[in-house]
Tab-separated table of C-alpha atoms in Angstrom:
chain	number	residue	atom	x	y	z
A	244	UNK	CA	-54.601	63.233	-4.120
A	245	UNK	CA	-51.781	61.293	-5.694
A	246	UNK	CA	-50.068	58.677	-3.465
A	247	UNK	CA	-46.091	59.598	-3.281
A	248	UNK	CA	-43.730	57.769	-5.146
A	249	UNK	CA	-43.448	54.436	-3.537
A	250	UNK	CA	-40.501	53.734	-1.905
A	251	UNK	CA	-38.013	50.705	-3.224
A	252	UNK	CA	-36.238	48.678	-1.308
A	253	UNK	CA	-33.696	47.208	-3.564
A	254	UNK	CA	-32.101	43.724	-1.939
A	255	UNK	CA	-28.242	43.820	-1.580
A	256	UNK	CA	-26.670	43.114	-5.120
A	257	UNK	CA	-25.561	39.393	-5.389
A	258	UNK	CA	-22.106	39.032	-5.836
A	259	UNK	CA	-20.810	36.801	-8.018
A	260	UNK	CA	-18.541	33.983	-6.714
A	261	UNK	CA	-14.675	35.149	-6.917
A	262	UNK	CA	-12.921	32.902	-9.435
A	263	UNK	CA	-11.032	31.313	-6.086
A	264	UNK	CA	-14.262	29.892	-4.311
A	265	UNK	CA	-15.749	28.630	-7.991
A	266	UNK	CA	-12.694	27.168	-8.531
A	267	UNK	CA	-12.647	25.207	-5.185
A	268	UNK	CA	-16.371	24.558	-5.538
A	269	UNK	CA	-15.639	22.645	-8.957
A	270	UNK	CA	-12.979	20.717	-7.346
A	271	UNK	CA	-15.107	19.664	-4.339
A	272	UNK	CA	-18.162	18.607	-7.107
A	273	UNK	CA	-15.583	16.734	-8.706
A	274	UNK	CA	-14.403	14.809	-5.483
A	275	UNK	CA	-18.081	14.440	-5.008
A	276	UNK	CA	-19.548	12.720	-8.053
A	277	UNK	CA	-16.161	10.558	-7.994
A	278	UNK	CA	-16.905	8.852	-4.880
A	279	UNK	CA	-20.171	8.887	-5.820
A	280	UNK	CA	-18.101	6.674	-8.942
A	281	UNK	CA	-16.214	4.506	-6.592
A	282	UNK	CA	-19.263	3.456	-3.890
A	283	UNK	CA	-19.805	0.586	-5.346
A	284	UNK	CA	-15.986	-0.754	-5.986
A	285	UNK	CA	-15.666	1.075	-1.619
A	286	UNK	CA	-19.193	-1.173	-0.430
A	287	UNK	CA	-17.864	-4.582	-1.846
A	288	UNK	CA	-14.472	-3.553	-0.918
A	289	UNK	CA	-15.722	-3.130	2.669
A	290	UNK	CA	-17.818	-6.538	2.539
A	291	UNK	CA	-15.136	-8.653	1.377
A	292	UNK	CA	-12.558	-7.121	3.916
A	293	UNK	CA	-15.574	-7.308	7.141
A	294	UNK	CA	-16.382	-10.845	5.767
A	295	UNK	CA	-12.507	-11.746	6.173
A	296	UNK	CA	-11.955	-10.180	9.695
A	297	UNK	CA	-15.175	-11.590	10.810
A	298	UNK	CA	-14.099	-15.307	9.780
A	299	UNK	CA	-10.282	-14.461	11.687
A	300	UNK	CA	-12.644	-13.287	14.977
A	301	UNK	CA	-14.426	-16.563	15.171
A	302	UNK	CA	-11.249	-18.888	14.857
A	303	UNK	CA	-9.620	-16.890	16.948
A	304	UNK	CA	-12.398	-16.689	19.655
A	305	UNK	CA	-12.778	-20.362	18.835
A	306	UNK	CA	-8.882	-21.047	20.185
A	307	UNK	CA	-8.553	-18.641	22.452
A	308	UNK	CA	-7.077	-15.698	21.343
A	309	UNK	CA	-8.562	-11.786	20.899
A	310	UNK	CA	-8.604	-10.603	17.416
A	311	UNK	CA	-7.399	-6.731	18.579
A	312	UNK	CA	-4.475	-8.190	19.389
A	313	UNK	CA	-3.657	-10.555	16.337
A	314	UNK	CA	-4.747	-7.665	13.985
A	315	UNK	CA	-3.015	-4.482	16.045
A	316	UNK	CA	-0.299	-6.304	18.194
A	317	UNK	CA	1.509	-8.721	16.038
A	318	UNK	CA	4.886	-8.976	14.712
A	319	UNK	CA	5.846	-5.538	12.845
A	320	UNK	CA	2.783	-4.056	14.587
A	321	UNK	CA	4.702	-4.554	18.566
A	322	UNK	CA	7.745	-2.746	16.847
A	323	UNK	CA	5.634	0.220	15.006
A	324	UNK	CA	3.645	-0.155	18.627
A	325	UNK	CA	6.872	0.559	20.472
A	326	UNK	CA	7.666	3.461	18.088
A	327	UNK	CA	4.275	5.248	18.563
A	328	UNK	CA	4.383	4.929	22.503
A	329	UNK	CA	8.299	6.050	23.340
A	330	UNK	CA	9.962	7.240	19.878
A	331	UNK	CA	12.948	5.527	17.979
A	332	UNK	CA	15.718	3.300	20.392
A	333	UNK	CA	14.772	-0.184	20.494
A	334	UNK	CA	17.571	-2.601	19.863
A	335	UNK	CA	16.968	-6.180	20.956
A	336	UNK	CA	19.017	-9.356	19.817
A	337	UNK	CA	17.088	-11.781	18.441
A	338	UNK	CA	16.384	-14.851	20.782
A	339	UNK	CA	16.828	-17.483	17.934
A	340	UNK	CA	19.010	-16.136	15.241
A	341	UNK	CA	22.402	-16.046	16.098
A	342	UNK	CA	24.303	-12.762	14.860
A	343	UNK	CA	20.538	-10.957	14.181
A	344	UNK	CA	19.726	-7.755	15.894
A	345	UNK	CA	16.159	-5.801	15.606
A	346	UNK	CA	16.971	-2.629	15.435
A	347	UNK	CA	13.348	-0.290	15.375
A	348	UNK	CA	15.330	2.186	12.956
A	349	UNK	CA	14.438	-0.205	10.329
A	350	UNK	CA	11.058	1.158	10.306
A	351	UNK	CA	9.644	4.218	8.573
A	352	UNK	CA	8.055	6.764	10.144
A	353	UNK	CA	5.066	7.697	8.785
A	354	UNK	CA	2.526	5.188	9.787
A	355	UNK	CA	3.731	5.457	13.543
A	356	UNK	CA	3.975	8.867	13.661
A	357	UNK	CA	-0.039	9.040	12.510
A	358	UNK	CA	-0.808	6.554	15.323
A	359	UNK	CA	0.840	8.700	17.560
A	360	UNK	CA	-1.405	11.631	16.434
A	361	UNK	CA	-4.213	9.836	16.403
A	362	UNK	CA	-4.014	8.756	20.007
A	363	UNK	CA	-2.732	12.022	20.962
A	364	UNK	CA	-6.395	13.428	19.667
A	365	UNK	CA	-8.618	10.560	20.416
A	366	UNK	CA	-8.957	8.326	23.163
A	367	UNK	CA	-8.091	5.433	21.550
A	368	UNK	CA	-5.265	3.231	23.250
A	369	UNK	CA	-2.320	3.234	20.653
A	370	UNK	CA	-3.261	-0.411	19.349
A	371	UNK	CA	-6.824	0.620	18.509
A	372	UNK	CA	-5.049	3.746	16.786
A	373	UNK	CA	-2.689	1.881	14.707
A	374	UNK	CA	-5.797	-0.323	13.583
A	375	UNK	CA	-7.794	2.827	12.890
A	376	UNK	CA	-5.030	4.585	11.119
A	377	UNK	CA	-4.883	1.255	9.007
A	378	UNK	CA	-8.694	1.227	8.402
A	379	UNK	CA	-8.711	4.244	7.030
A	380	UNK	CA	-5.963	3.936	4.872
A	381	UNK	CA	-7.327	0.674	3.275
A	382	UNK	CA	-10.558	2.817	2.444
A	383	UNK	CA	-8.489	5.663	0.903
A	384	UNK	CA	-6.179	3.016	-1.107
A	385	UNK	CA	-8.887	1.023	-2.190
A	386	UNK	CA	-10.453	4.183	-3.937
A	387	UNK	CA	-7.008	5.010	-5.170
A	388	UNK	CA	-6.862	1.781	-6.840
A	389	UNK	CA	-10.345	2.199	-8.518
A	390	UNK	CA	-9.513	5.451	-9.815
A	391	UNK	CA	-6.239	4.136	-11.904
A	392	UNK	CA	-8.456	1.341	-12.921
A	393	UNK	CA	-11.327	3.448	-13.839
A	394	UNK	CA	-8.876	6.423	-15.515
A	395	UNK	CA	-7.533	3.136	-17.648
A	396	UNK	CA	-10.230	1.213	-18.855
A	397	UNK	CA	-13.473	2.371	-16.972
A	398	UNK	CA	-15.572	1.806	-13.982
A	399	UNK	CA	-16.395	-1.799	-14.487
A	400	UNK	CA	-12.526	-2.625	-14.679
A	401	UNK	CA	-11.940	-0.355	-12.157
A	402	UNK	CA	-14.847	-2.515	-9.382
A	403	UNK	CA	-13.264	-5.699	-10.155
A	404	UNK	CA	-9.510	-4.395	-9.912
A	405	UNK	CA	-10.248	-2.990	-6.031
A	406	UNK	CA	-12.343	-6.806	-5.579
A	407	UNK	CA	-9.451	-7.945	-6.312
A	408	UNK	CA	-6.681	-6.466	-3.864
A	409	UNK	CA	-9.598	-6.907	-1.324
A	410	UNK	CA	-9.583	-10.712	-2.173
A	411	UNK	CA	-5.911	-11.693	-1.867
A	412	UNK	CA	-4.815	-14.408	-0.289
A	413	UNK	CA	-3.039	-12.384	2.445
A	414	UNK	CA	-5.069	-9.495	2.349
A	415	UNK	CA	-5.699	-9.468	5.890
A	416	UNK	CA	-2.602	-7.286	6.432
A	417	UNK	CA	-4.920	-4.570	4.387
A	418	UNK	CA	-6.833	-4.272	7.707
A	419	UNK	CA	-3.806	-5.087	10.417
A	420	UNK	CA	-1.658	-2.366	12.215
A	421	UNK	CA	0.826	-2.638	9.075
A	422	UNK	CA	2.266	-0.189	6.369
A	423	UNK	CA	1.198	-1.759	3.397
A	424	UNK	CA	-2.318	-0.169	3.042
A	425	UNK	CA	-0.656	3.409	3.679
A	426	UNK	CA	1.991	3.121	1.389
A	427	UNK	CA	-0.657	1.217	-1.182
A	428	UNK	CA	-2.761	4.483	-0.362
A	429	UNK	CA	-0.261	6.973	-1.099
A	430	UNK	CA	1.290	5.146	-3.977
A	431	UNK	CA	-2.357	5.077	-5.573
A	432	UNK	CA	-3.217	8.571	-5.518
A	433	UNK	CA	0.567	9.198	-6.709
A	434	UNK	CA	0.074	7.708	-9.500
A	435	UNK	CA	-2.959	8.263	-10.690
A	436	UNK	CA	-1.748	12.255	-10.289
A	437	UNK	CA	0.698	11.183	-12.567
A	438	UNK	CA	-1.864	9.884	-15.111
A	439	UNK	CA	-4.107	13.150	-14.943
A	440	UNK	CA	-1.233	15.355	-15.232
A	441	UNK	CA	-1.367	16.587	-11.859
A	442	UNK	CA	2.747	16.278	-11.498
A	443	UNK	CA	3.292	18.157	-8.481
A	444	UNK	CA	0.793	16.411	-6.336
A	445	UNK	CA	2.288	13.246	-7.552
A	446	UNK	CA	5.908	14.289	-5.985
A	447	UNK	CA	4.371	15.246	-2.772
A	448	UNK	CA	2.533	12.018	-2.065
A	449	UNK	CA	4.991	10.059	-3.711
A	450	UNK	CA	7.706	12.312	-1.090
A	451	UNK	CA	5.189	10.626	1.901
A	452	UNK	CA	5.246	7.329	0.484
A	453	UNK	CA	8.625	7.011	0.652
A	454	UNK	CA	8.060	7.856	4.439
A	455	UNK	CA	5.909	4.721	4.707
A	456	UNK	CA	8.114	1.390	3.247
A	457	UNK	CA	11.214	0.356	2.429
A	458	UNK	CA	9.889	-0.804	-0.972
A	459	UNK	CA	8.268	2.717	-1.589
A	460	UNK	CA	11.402	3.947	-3.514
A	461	UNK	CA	9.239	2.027	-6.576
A	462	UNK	CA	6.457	4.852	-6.666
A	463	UNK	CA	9.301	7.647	-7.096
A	464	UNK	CA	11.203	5.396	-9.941
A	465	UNK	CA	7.857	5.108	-11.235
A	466	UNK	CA	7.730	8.778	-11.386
A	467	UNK	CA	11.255	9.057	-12.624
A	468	UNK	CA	10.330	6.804	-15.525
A	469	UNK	CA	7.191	8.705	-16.213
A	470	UNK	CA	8.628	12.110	-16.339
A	471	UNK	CA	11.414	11.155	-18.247
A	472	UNK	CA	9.709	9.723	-20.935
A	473	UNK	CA	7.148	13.038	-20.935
A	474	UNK	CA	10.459	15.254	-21.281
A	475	UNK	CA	11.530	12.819	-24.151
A	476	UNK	CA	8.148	13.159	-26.387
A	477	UNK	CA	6.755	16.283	-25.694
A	478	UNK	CA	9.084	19.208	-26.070
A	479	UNK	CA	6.761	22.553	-24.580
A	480	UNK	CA	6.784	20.075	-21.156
A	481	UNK	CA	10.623	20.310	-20.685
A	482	UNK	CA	10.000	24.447	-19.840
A	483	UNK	CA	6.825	23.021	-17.370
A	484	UNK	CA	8.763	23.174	-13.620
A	485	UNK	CA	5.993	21.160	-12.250
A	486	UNK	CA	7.319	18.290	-13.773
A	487	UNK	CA	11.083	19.137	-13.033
A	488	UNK	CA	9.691	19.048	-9.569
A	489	UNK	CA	7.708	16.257	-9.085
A	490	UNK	CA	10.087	14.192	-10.100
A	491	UNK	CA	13.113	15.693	-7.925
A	492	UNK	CA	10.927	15.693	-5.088
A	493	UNK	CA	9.562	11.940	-5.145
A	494	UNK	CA	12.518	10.487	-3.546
A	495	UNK	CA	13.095	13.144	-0.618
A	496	UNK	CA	11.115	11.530	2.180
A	497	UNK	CA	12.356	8.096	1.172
A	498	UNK	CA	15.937	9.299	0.689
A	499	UNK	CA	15.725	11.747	3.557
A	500	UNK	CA	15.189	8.637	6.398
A	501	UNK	CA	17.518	6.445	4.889
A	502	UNK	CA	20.060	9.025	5.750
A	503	UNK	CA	18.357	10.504	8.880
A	504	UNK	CA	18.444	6.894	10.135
A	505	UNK	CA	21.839	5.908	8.745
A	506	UNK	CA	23.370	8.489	11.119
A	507	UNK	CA	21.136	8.107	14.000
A	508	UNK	CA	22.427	4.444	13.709
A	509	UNK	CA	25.887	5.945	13.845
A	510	UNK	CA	26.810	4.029	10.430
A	511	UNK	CA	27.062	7.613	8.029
A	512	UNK	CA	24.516	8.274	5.589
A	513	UNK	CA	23.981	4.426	4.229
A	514	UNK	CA	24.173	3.091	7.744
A	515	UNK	CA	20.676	2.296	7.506
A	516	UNK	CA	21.453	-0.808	4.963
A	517	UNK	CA	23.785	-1.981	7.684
A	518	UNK	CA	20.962	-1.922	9.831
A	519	UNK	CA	18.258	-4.349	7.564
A	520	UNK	CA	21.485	-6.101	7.124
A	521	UNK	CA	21.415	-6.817	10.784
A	522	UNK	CA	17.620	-7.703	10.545
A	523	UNK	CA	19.031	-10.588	8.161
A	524	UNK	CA	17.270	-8.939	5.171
A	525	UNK	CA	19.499	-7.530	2.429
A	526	UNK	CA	19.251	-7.459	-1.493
A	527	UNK	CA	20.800	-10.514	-2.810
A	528	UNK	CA	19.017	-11.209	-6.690
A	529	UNK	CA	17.244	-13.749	-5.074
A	530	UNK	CA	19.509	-16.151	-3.968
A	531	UNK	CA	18.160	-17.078	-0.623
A	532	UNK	CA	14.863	-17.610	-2.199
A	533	UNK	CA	16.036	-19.859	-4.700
A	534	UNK	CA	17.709	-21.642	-1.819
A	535	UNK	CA	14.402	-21.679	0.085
A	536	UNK	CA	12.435	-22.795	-2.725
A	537	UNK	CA	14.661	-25.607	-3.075
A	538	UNK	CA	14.585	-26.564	0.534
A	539	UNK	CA	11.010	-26.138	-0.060
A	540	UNK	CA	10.845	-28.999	-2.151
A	541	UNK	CA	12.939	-31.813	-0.911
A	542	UNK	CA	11.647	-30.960	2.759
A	543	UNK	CA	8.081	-30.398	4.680
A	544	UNK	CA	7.575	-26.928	5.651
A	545	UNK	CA	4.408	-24.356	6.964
A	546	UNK	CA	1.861	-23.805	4.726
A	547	UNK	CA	2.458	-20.423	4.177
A	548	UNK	CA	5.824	-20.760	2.631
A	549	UNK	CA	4.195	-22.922	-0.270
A	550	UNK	CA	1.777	-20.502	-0.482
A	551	UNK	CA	3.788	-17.641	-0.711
A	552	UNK	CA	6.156	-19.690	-3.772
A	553	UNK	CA	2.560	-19.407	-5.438
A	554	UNK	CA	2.152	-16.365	-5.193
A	555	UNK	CA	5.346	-15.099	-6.192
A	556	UNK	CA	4.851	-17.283	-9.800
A	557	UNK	CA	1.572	-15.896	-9.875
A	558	UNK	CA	3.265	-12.280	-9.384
A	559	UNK	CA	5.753	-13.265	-12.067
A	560	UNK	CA	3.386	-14.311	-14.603
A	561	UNK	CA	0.996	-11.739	-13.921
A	562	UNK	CA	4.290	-8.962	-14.327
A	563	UNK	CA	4.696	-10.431	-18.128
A	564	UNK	CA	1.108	-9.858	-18.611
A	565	UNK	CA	1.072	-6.378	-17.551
A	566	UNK	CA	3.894	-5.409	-19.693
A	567	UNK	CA	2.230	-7.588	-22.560
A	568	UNK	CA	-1.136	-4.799	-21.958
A	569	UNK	CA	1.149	-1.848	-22.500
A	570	UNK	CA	0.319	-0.112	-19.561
A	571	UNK	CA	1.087	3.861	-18.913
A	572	UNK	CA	5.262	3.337	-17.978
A	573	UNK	CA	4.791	4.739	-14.637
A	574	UNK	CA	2.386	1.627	-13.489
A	575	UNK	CA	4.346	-0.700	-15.346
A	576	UNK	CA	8.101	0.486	-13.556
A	577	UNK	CA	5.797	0.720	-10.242
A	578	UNK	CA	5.359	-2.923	-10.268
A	579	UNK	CA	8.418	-4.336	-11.518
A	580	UNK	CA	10.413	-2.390	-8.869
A	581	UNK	CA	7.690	-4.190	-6.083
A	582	UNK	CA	8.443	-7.389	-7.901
A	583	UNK	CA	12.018	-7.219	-7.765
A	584	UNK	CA	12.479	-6.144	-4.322
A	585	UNK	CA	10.320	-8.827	-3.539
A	586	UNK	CA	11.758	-11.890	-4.906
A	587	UNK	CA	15.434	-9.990	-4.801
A	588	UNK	CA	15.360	-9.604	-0.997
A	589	UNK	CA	16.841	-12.180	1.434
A	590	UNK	CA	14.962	-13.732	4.892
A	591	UNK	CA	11.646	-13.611	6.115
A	592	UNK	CA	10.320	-15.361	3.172
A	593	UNK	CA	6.811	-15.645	4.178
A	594	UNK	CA	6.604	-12.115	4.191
A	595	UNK	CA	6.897	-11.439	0.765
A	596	UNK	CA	3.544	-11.645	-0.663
A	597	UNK	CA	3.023	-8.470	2.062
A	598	UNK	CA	5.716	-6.572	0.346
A	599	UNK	CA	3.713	-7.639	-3.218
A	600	UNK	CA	0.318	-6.194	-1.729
A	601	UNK	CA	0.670	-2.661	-2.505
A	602	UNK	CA	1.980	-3.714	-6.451
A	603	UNK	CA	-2.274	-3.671	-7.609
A	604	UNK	CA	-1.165	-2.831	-11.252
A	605	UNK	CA	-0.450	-6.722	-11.324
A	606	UNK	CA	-4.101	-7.516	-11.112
A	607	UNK	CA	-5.153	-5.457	-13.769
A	608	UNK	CA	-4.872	-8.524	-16.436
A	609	UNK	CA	-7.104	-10.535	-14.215
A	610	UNK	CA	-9.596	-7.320	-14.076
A	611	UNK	CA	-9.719	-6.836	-17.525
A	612	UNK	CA	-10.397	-10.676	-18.433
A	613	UNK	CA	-13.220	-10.597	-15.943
A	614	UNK	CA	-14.569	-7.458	-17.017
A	615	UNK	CA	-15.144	-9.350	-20.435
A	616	UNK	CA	-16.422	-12.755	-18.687
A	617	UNK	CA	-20.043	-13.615	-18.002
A	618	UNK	CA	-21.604	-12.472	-14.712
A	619	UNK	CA	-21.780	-15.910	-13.092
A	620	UNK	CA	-18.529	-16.558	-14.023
A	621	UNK	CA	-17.339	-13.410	-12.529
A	622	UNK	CA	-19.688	-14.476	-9.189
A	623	UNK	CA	-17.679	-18.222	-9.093
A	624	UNK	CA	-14.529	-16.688	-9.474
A	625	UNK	CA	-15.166	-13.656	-6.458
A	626	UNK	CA	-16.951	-16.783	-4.316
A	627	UNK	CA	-13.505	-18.824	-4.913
A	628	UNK	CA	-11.382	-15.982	-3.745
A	629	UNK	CA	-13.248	-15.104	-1.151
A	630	UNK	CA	-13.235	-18.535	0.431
A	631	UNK	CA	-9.404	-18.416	-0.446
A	632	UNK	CA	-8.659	-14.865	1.441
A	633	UNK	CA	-10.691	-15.962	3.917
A	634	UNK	CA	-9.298	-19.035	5.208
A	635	UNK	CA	-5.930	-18.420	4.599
A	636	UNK	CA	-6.028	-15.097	6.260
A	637	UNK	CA	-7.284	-16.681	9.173
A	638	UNK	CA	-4.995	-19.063	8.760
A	639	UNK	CA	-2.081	-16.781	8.545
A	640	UNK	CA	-2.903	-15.029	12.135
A	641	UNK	CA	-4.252	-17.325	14.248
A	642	UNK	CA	-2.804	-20.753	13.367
A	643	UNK	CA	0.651	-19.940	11.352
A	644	UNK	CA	3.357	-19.020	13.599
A	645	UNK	CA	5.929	-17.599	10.556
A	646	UNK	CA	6.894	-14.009	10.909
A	647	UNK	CA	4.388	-12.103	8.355
């Protein structure tokens, strides 16, 4: 006798992915294997930065004093502090200056208003917060800047540029409970969407940039430049809206607080100039640096002001380099906008080689000649900078008493 026919289970029919989930599984490959890319550039990037805040914690152990508060309670970081804790409303005269009022309007919002949420979510007091927030940001804009690097002239360039920013003189503020590494963040990924075509994600981080700094109006002229110039050569791009759009929407957050805060201030839409005018600091083509230099010169002074007259030649010289490279326009208009709002603006002028940290396109000369030197020379020059950063950073915290 014959068995039956045998029965078959046939297994569910496998679906193939929808176009929507292979789509976002390509994209999060691609986010993948570039990390995977940028370990190397993040690991040394961490080292130099943990080498730097480790040398600050001894000193400041050494004299006294608790690194938490020098790197989340200092200066700017009280006022973005204040604004975190109890919202916008502190006005203060200043106890030195004659005719100078802090006003806490003439901060942005962004960076507060993630400490905020960050301490809302975590317990974290809103000190460790801000220094969290500014952790994290460092990582993300220290990947930023290898990915222009590495989109411009490879992965070696692309190491040395982020060794670089890590080894600045003053690049301590990368890792204190400032701006500068959000905005260098933002400004990063904006414009290296602007390199890859990507022109609507360009506008929208370039949009929260301008939430971050002052000086982050240069990543939406950047854009400006950049989309301008597209329009000019390529004709089939002037129908694209994406790049209509990324371009009208770079300045909104930037543009959008200046007015929000002129009128808060109760000086109309431009009353927030008033304000910074009140702070002593104002656009004046450099005049009151000139006049500093020169007092500079025929008088003794801190430390940090000769250092920061180096490193606003160095910034100078390394701007006529970058143009001399030919860069893409939007990196090269990125930086000279930094550069001139750096040496252009009045007071505080110890604090400009902070408003020069988030301008990395300037180190791409030095990246490139390194990225064609021998290794040990590469090794002295990193060891030299290192010792540099290191000492002046600590320097710049816990012996300096200039506002940073």
């Amino acid at each position: 006798m014959s068995a039956g026919p045998a029965v078959q289970h046939d297994a569910a029919p496998v679906r193939a992915p929808g176009p929507r989930r292979t789509a976002r599984s390509r994209r999060a490959d691609r986010v993948r294997e570039a990390l995977r890319r940028a370990l190397p550039a993040l690991g040394l990037y961490a080292a130099a930065r943990l080498s730097g805040m480790v040398v600050m914690a001894a000193w400041a152990w050494y004299i006294g004093k608790h690194p938490r508060t020098l790197l989340g309670h200092l200066w700017d970081g009280i006022w973005y502090t204040g604004i975190a804790r109890n919202g916008y409303g502190t006005i203060l005269p200043s106890p030195t200056t004659r005719g100078v009022i802090f006003n806490d309007l003439a901060f942005f919002p962004l960076y507060p208003g993630l400490v905020r949420a960050v301490a809302s979510v975590l317990p974290l007091t809103v000190v460790s917060a801000g220094l969290l927030v500014s952790w994290a940001c460092a990582g993300a804009a220290a990947w930023g800047v290898y990915a222009v690097g590495e989109r411009l002239h490879g992965r070696r360039v692309g190491t040395l540029l982020v060794l670089l920013w890590g080894l600045l003189p003053h690049a301590i503020v990368q890792t204190m409970a400032y701006t500068e590494s959000l905005m260098t963040a933002l400004a990063a990924w904006a414009l290296y969407a602007a390199l890859t075509g990507r022109r609507l994600w360009s506008g929208v981080l370039a949009l929260l940039a301008g939430l971050s700094r002052p000086n982050a109006i240069a990543v939406a002229a950047a854009l400006a430049c950049a989309a301008a110039l597209t329009l000019r050569r390529d004709r089939p791009a002037r129908g694209d809206w994406r790049v209509w759009t990324g371009a009208a929407i770079a300045p909104v957050g930037w543009a959008g607080y200046i007015v929000w805060a002129g009128f808060r201030s109760g000086g109309g839409p431009l009353g927030y100039f008033h304000v910074q005018r009140l702070w002593g600091s104002r656009f004046d083509f450099g005049r009151d640096a000139f006049r500093f230099i020169r007092h500079l010169i025929i008088a003794r002074d801190y430390m940090a002001y000769y250092m920061t007259l180096a490193i606003l030649a160095v910034a100078v010289v390394a701007l006529v380099f970058l143009a001399l490279d030919r860069p893409p326009a939007a990196l090269l208009v990125y930086a000279l906008v930094l550069t001139v709002i750096a040496v252009g603006g009045s007071s505080y002028f110890a604090s400009k080689p902070r408003f020069l940290l988030p301008a990395f396109p300037l180190l791409l000369p030095a990246a490139l000649a390194m990225a064609k030197a021998r290794p040990r020379t590469v090794a002295v020059t990193a060891g030299a900078l290192a010792g540099l950063s290191f000492f002046y950073g600590t320097y710049l915290l816990a012996v300096a008493r200039v506002p940073m």
